[in-house]
Short mmCIF file of C-alpha atoms in Angstrom, two decimals:
data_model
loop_
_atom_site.label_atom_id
_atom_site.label_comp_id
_atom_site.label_asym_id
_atom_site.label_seq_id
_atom_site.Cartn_x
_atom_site.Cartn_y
_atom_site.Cartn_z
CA UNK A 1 0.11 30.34 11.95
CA UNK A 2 2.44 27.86 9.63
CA UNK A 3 2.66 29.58 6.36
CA UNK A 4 2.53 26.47 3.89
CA UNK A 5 4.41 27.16 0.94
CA UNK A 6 5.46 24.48 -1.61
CA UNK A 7 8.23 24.13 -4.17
CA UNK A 8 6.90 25.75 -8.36
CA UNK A 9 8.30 22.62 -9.82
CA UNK A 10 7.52 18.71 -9.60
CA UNK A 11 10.17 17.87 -7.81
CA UNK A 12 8.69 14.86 -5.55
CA UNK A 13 11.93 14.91 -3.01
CA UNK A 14 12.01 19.13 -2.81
CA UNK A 15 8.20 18.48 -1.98
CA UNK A 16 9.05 15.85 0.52
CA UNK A 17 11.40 17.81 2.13
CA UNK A 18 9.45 21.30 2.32
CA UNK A 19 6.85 18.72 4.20
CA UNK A 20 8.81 17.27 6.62
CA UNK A 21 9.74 20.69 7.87
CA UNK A 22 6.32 21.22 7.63
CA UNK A 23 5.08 18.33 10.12
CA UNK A 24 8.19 19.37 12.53
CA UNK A 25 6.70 22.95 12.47
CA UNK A 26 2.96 21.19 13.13
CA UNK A 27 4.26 18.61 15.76
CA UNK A 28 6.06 21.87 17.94
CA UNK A 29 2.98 24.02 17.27
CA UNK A 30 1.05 21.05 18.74
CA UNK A 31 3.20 20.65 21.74
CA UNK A 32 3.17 23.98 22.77
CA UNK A 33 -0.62 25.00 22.13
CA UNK A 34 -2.70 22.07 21.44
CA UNK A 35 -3.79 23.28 18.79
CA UNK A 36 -2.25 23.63 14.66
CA UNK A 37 -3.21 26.39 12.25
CA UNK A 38 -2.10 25.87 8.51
CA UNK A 39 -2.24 28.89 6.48
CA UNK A 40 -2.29 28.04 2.55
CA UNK A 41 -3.44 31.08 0.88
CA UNK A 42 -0.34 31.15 -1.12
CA UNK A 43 -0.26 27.46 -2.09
CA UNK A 44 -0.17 27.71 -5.86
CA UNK A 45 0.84 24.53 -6.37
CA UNK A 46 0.80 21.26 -4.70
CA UNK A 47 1.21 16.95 -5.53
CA UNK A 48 -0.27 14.50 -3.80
CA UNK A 49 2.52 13.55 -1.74
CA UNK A 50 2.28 16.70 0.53
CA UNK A 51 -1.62 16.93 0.78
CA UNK A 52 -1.68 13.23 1.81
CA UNK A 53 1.04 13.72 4.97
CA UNK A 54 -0.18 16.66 5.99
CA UNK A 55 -3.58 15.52 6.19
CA UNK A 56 -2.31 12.16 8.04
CA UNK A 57 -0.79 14.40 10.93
CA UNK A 58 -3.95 16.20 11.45
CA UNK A 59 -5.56 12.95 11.61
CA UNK A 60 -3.13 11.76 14.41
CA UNK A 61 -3.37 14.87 16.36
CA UNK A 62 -7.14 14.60 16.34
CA UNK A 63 -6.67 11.37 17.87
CA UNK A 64 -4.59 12.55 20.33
CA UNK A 65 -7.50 15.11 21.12
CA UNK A 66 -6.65 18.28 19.23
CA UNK A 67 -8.63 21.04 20.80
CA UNK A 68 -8.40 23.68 17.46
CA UNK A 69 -7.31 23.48 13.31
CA UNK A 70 -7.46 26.41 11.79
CA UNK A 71 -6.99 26.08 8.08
CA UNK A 72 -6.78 29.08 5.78
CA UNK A 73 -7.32 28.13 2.23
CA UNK A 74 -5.46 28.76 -0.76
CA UNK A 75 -6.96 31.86 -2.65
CA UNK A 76 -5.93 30.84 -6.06
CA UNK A 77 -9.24 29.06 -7.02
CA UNK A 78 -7.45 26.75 -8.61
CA UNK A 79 -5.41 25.21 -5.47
CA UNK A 80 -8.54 25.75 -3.07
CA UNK A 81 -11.08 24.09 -5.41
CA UNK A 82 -8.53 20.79 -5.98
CA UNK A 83 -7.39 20.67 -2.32
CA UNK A 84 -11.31 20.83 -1.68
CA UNK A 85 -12.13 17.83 -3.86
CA UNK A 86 -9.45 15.71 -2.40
CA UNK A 87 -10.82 15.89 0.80
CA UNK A 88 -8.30 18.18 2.43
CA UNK A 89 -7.53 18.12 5.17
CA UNK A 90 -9.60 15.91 7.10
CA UNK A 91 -10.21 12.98 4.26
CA UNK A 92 -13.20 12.39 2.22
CA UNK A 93 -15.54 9.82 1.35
CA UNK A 94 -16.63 10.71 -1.66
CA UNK A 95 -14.31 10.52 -5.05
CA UNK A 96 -14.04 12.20 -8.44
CA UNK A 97 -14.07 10.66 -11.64
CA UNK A 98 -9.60 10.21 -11.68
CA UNK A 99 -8.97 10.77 -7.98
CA UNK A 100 -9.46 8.71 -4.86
CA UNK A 101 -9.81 11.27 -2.64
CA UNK A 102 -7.77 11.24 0.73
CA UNK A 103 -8.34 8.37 2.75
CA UNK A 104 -7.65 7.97 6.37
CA UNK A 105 -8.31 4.84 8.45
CA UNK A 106 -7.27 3.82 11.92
CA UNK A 107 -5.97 0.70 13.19
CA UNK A 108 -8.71 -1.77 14.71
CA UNK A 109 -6.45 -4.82 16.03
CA UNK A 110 -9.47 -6.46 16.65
CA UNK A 111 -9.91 -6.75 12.85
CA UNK A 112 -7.58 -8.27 11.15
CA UNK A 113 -9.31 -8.46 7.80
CA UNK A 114 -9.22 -4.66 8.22
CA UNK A 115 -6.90 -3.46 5.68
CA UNK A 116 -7.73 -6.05 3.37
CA UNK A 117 -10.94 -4.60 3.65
CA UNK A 118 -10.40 -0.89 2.90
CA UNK A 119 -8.07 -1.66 -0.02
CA UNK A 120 -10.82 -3.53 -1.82
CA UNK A 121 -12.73 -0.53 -1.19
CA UNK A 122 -10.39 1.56 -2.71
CA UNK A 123 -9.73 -0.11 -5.64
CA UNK A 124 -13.47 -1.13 -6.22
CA UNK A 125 -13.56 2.57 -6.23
CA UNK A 126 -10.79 3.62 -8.31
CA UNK A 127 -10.73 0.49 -10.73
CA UNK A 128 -13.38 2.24 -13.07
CA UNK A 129 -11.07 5.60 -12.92
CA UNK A 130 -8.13 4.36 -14.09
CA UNK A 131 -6.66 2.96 -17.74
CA UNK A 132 -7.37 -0.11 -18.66
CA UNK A 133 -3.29 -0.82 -19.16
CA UNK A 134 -3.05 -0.07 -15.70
CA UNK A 135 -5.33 -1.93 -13.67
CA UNK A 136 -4.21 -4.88 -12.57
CA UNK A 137 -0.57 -4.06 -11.69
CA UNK A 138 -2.15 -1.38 -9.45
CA UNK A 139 -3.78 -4.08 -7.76
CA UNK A 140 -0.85 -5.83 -7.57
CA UNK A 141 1.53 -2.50 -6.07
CA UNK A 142 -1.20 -1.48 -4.08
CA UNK A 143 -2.00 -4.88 -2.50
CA UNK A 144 1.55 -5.90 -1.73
CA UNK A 145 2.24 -2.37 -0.08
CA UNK A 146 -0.80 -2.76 1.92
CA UNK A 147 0.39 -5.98 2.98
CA UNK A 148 3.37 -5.37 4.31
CA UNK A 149 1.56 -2.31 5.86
CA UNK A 150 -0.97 -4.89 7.62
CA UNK A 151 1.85 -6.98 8.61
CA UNK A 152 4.90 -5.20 9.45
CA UNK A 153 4.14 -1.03 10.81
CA UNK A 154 1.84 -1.49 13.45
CA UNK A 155 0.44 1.71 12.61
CA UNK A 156 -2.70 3.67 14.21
CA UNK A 157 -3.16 5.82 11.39
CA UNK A 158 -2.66 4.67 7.61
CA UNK A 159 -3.57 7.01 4.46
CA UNK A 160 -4.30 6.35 1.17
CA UNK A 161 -4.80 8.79 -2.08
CA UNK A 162 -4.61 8.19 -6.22
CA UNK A 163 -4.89 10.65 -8.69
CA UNK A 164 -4.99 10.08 -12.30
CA UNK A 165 -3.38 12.59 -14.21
CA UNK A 166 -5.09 12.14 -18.30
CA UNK A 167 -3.27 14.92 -19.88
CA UNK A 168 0.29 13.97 -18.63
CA UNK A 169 -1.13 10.12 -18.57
CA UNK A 170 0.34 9.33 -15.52
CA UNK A 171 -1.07 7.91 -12.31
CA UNK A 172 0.06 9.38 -8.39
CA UNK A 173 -0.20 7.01 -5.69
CA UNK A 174 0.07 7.49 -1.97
CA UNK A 175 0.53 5.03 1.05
CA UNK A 176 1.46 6.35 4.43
CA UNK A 177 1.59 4.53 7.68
CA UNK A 178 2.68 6.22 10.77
CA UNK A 179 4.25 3.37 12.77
CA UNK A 180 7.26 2.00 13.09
CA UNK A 181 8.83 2.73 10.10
CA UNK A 182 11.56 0.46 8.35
CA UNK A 183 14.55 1.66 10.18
CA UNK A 184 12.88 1.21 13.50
CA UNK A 185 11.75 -2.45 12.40
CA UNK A 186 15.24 -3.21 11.62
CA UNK A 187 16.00 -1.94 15.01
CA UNK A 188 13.53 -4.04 16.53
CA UNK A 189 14.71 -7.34 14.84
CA UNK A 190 18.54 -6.64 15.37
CA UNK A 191 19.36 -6.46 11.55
CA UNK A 192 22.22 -4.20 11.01
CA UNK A 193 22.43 -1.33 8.24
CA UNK A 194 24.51 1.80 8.12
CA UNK A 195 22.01 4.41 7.55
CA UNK A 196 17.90 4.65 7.44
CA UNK A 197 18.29 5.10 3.41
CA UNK A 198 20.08 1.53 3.22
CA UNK A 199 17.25 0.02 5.66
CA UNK A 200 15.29 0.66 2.88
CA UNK A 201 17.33 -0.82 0.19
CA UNK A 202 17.29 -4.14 2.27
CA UNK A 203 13.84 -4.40 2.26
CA UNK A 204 12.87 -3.19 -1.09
CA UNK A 205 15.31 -5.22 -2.50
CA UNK A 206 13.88 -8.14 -0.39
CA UNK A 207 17.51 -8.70 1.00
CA UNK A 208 16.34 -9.32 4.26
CA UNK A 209 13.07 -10.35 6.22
CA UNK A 210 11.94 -10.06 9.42
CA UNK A 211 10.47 -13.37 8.61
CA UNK A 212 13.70 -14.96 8.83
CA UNK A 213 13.55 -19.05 8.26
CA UNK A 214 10.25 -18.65 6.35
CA UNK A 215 9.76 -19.68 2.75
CA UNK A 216 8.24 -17.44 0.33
CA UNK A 217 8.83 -14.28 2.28
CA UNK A 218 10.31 -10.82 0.67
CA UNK A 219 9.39 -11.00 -2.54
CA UNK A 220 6.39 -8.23 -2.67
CA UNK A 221 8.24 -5.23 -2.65
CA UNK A 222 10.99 -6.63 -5.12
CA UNK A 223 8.31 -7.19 -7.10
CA UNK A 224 6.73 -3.88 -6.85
CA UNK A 225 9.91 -2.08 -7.91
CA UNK A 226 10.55 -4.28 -10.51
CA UNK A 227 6.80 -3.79 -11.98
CA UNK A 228 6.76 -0.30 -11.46
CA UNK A 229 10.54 0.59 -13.01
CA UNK A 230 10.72 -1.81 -15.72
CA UNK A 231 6.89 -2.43 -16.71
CA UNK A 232 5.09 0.85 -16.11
CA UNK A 233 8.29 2.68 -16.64
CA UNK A 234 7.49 4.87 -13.25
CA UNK A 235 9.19 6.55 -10.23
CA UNK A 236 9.32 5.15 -6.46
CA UNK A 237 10.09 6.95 -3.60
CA UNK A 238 10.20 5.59 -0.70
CA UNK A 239 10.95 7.48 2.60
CA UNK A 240 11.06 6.10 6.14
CA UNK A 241 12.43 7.81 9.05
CA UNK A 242 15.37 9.99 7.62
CA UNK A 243 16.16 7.61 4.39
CA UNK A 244 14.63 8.56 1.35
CA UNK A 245 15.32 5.88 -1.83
CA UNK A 246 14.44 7.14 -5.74
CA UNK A 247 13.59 4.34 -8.00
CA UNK A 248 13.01 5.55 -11.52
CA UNK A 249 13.44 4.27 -14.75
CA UNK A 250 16.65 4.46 -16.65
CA UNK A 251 19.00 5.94 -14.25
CA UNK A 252 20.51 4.27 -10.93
CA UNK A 253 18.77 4.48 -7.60
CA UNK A 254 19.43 7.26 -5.54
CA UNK A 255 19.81 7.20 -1.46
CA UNK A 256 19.47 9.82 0.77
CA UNK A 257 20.27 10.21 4.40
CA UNK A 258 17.89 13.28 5.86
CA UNK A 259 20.29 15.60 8.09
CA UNK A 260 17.03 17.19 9.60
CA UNK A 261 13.50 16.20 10.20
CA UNK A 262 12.60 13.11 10.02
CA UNK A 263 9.61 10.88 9.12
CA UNK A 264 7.51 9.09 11.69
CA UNK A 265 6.16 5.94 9.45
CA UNK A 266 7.15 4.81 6.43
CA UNK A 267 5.76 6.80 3.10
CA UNK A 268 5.35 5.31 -0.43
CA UNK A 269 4.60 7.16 -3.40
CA UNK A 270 4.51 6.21 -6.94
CA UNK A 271 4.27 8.04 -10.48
CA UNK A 272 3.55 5.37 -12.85
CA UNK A 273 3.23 5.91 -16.69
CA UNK A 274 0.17 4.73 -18.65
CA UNK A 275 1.25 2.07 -20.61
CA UNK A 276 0.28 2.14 -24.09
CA UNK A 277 -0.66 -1.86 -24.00
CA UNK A 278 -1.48 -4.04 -21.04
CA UNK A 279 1.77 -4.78 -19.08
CA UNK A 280 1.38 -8.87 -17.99
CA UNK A 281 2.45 -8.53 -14.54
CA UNK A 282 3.34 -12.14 -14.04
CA UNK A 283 6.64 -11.60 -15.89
CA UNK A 284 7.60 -9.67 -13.20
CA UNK A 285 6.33 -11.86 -10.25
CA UNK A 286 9.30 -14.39 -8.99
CA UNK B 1 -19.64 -30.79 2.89
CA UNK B 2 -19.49 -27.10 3.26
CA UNK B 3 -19.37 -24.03 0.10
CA UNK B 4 -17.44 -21.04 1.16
CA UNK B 5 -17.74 -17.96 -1.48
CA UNK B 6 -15.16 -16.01 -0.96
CA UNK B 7 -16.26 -12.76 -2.49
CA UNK B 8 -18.02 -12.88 0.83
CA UNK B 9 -15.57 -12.85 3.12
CA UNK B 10 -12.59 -10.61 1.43
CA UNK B 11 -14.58 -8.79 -1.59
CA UNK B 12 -12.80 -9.18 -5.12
CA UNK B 13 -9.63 -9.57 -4.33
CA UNK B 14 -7.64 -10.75 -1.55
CA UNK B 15 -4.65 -8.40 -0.60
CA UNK B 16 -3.54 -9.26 3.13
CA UNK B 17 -1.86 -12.18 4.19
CA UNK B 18 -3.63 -11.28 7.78
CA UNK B 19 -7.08 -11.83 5.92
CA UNK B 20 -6.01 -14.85 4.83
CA UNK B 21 -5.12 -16.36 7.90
CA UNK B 22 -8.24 -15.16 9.72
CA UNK B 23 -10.24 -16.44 7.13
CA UNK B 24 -8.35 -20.06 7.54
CA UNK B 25 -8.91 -19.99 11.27
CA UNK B 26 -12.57 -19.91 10.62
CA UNK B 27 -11.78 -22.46 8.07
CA UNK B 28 -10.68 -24.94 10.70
CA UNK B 29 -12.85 -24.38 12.87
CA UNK B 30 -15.96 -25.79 10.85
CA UNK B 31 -17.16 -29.27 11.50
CA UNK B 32 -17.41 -30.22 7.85
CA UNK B 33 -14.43 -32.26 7.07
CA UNK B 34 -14.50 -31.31 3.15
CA UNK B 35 -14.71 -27.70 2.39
CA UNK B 36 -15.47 -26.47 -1.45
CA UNK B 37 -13.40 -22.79 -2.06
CA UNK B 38 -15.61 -21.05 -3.99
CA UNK B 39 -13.64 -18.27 -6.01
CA UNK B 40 -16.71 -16.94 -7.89
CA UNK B 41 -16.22 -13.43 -8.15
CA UNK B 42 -12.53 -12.70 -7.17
CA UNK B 43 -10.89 -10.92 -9.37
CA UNK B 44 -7.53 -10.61 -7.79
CA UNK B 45 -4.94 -12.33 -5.76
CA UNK B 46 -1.55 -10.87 -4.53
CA UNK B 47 1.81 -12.58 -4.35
CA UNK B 48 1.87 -12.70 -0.69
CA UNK B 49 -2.11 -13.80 -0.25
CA UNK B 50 -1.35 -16.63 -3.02
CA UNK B 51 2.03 -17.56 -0.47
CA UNK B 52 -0.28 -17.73 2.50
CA UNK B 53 -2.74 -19.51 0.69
CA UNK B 54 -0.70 -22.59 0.01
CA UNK B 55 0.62 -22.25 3.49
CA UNK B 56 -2.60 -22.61 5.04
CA UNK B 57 -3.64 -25.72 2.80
CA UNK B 58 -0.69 -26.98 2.99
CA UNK B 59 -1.14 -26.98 7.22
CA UNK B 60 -4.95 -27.67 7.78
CA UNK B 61 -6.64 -30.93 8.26
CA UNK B 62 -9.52 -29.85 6.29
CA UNK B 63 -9.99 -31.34 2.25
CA UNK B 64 -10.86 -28.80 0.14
CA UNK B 65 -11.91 -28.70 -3.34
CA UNK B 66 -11.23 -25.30 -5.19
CA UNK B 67 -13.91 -24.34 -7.81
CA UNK B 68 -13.90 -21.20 -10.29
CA UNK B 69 -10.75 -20.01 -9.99
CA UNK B 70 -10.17 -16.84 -12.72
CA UNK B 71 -7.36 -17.25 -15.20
CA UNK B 72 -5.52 -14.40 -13.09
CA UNK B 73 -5.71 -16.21 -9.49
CA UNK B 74 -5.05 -19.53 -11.10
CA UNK B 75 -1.71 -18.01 -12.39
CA UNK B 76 -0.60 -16.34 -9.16
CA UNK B 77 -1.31 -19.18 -6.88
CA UNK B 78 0.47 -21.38 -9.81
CA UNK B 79 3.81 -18.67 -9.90
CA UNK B 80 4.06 -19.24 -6.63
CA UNK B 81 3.72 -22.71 -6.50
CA UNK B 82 6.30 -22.88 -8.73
CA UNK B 83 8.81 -20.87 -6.59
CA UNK B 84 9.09 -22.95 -4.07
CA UNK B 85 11.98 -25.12 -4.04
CA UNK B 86 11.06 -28.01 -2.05
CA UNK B 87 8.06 -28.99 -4.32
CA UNK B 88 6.64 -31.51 -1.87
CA UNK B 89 6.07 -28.13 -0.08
CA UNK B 90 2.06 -27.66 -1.51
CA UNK B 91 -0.39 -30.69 -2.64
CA UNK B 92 -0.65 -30.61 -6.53
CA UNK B 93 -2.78 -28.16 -7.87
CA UNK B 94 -4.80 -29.80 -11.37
CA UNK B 95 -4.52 -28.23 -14.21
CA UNK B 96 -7.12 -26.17 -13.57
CA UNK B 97 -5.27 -24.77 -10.47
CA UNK B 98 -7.74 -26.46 -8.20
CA UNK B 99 -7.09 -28.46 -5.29
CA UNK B 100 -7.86 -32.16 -4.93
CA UNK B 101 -9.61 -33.09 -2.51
#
């Protein structure tokens, strides 16, 4: 059985990392038996950003006709009651009144209003949750990363999960897609970069396009960081095979290069301040 | 001429550039030559839907007329607008963001 520990603090990247190694332990267990058994009795302590990969693995393993999970629960109340709400580890339907639980959905190609779809869902759902302030830049972060989700990853498994936190006022949000990720995209287009982590500068920074020749292409995500950085005065990390990239406000981004496990997909997840007025998004749009 | 609501096809907002495009293809398909866009209802555009959106009018053979836009579309779609370089790019959006037709 995996023994699922996570880091005491709030580190987002020591959590990242402690979850990569915990997919690579899933994806051998897997291999070798069919089958993956989690054991959190001595989570304490988790964020979003773990519950939501974790949770997208199982999914893709069911798909690929798991025959057994075994999940042990935290036994802090605490840990097992929250991971319980959030719909771990299969997903959930239903939501609480500042989360949007886990939310899995698979690729239909035959639908290509799909996503656009299930992200009105989701923010139908979590509009109501959320601060007023807030609102409509989500939309805007949310619908652009879904975007290039729907255009770009050719995923088979996406995942989706919000949390607003009222006492810290600040709001989590999770995207993962398991396809291609950005590196491999590059790859696939022949645009050059030295390592995974400056892949992901290019595109965030809207430097490049695999939309080359077309007008009015790259400008979502450079929007997104801008919106998120200098208007809700948040965090972005963005990690994509082995790069990771660290957006926050007030200090300079940070790049990493993962020496070990790596990601398959691309993962985006945001900590966003509530703003104490309505921030106009349009002054960030170009 | 036809009324398309299109709360009814995409919900309240309109995220995906893919949704877009689908929703244009059925567009073009219709016999009606003018087509009213109804934007009754949506709440929400994104930078990339608002890009497509031009795109597609820009390319179709259909006339549309655009009715109701919300103060928040009619800004996106008009940010956009305004980014392109080449101007002659989109048809000229009145000043209440519609569309002649």
């Amino acid at each position: 059985m995996i023994k699922v520990k996570f880091p005491d603090g709030e580190d987002v990247i020591e959590h990242i990392l402690t979850t990569l190694s915990i997919l690579d332990s899933m994806g051998k267990e897997f291999a070798q038996t069919n089958k993956v058994s989690l054991d959190f009795s001595e989570v304490r302590w988790f964020i979003p950003c773990s519950i939501i990969l974790i949770s997208n693995k199982i999914r893709e393993f069911m798909d690929h006709r798991i025959e057994l999970i075994e999940y042990k629960p935290p036994t802090l109340d605490k840990a097992r009651n929250h991971l319980e709400k959030v719909g771990f580890p299969l997903g959930n339907k239903g939501d609480g009144n500042s989360y949007i639980s886990i939310k899995h959905f698979k690729k239909d190609s035959k639908d290509l209003k799909q996503v656009n779809t299930k992200v009105n869902e989701l923010m139908d759902a979590i509009e109501s949750k959320l601060p007023y302030q807030i609102v409509e830049s989500m939309k805007y972060i949310f619908g652009e990363l879904s975007a290039n989700i729907d255009d770009h990853s050719e995923f088979e498994c996406a995942s989706l999960m919000a949390q607003y936190f009222p006492t810290k006022e600040i709001v989590d949000i999770g995207v993962f897609d398991n396809g291609v990720s950005i590196p491999g995209l590059f790859e696939r287009h022949k645009i050059s970069f030295k390592g995974d982590s400056e892949a992901i500068r290019k595109a965030v920074w809207g430097e490049v396009t695999t939309k080359r020749g077309e007008i009015g292409r790259g400008y979502g995500l450079r929007t997104c960081k801008n919106l998120s950085i200098e208007g809700l005065k948040g965090e972005i990390y963005v990690v994509s095979r082995k790069g990771i990239l660290v957006l926050s406000s007030g200090i300079d981004p940070i790049f990493y290069d993962i020496k070990g496990n790596s990601l398959q997909g691309t993962f985006l997840y945001l900590r966003l301040k509530k703003p104490q007025e309505k921030v106009n998004l349009y002054q960030f749009v170009e | 001429m036809k009324t398309v609501l299109l709360a009814d096809r995409f919900g309240n907002n309109i995220f995906t550039r893919n949704s877009v495009s689908t929703f244009f293809e059925e567009l073009n398909s219709l016999k009606e030559k003018n087509v009213i866009l109804d934007f009754s209802k949506i709440k929400f555009i994104s930078r990339s839907c608002a890009d497509e959106y031009l795109k597609q009018i820009k390319t179709s053979k259909k006339d549309f007329l655009v009715r109701n836009l919300s103060p928040e579309v009619e800004e996106m779609i008009k940010m956009v607008k305004n980014s392109y370089k080449d101007l002659s790019f989109v048809r000229k959006l009145d000043s209440k963001g519609a569309i002649p037709a």
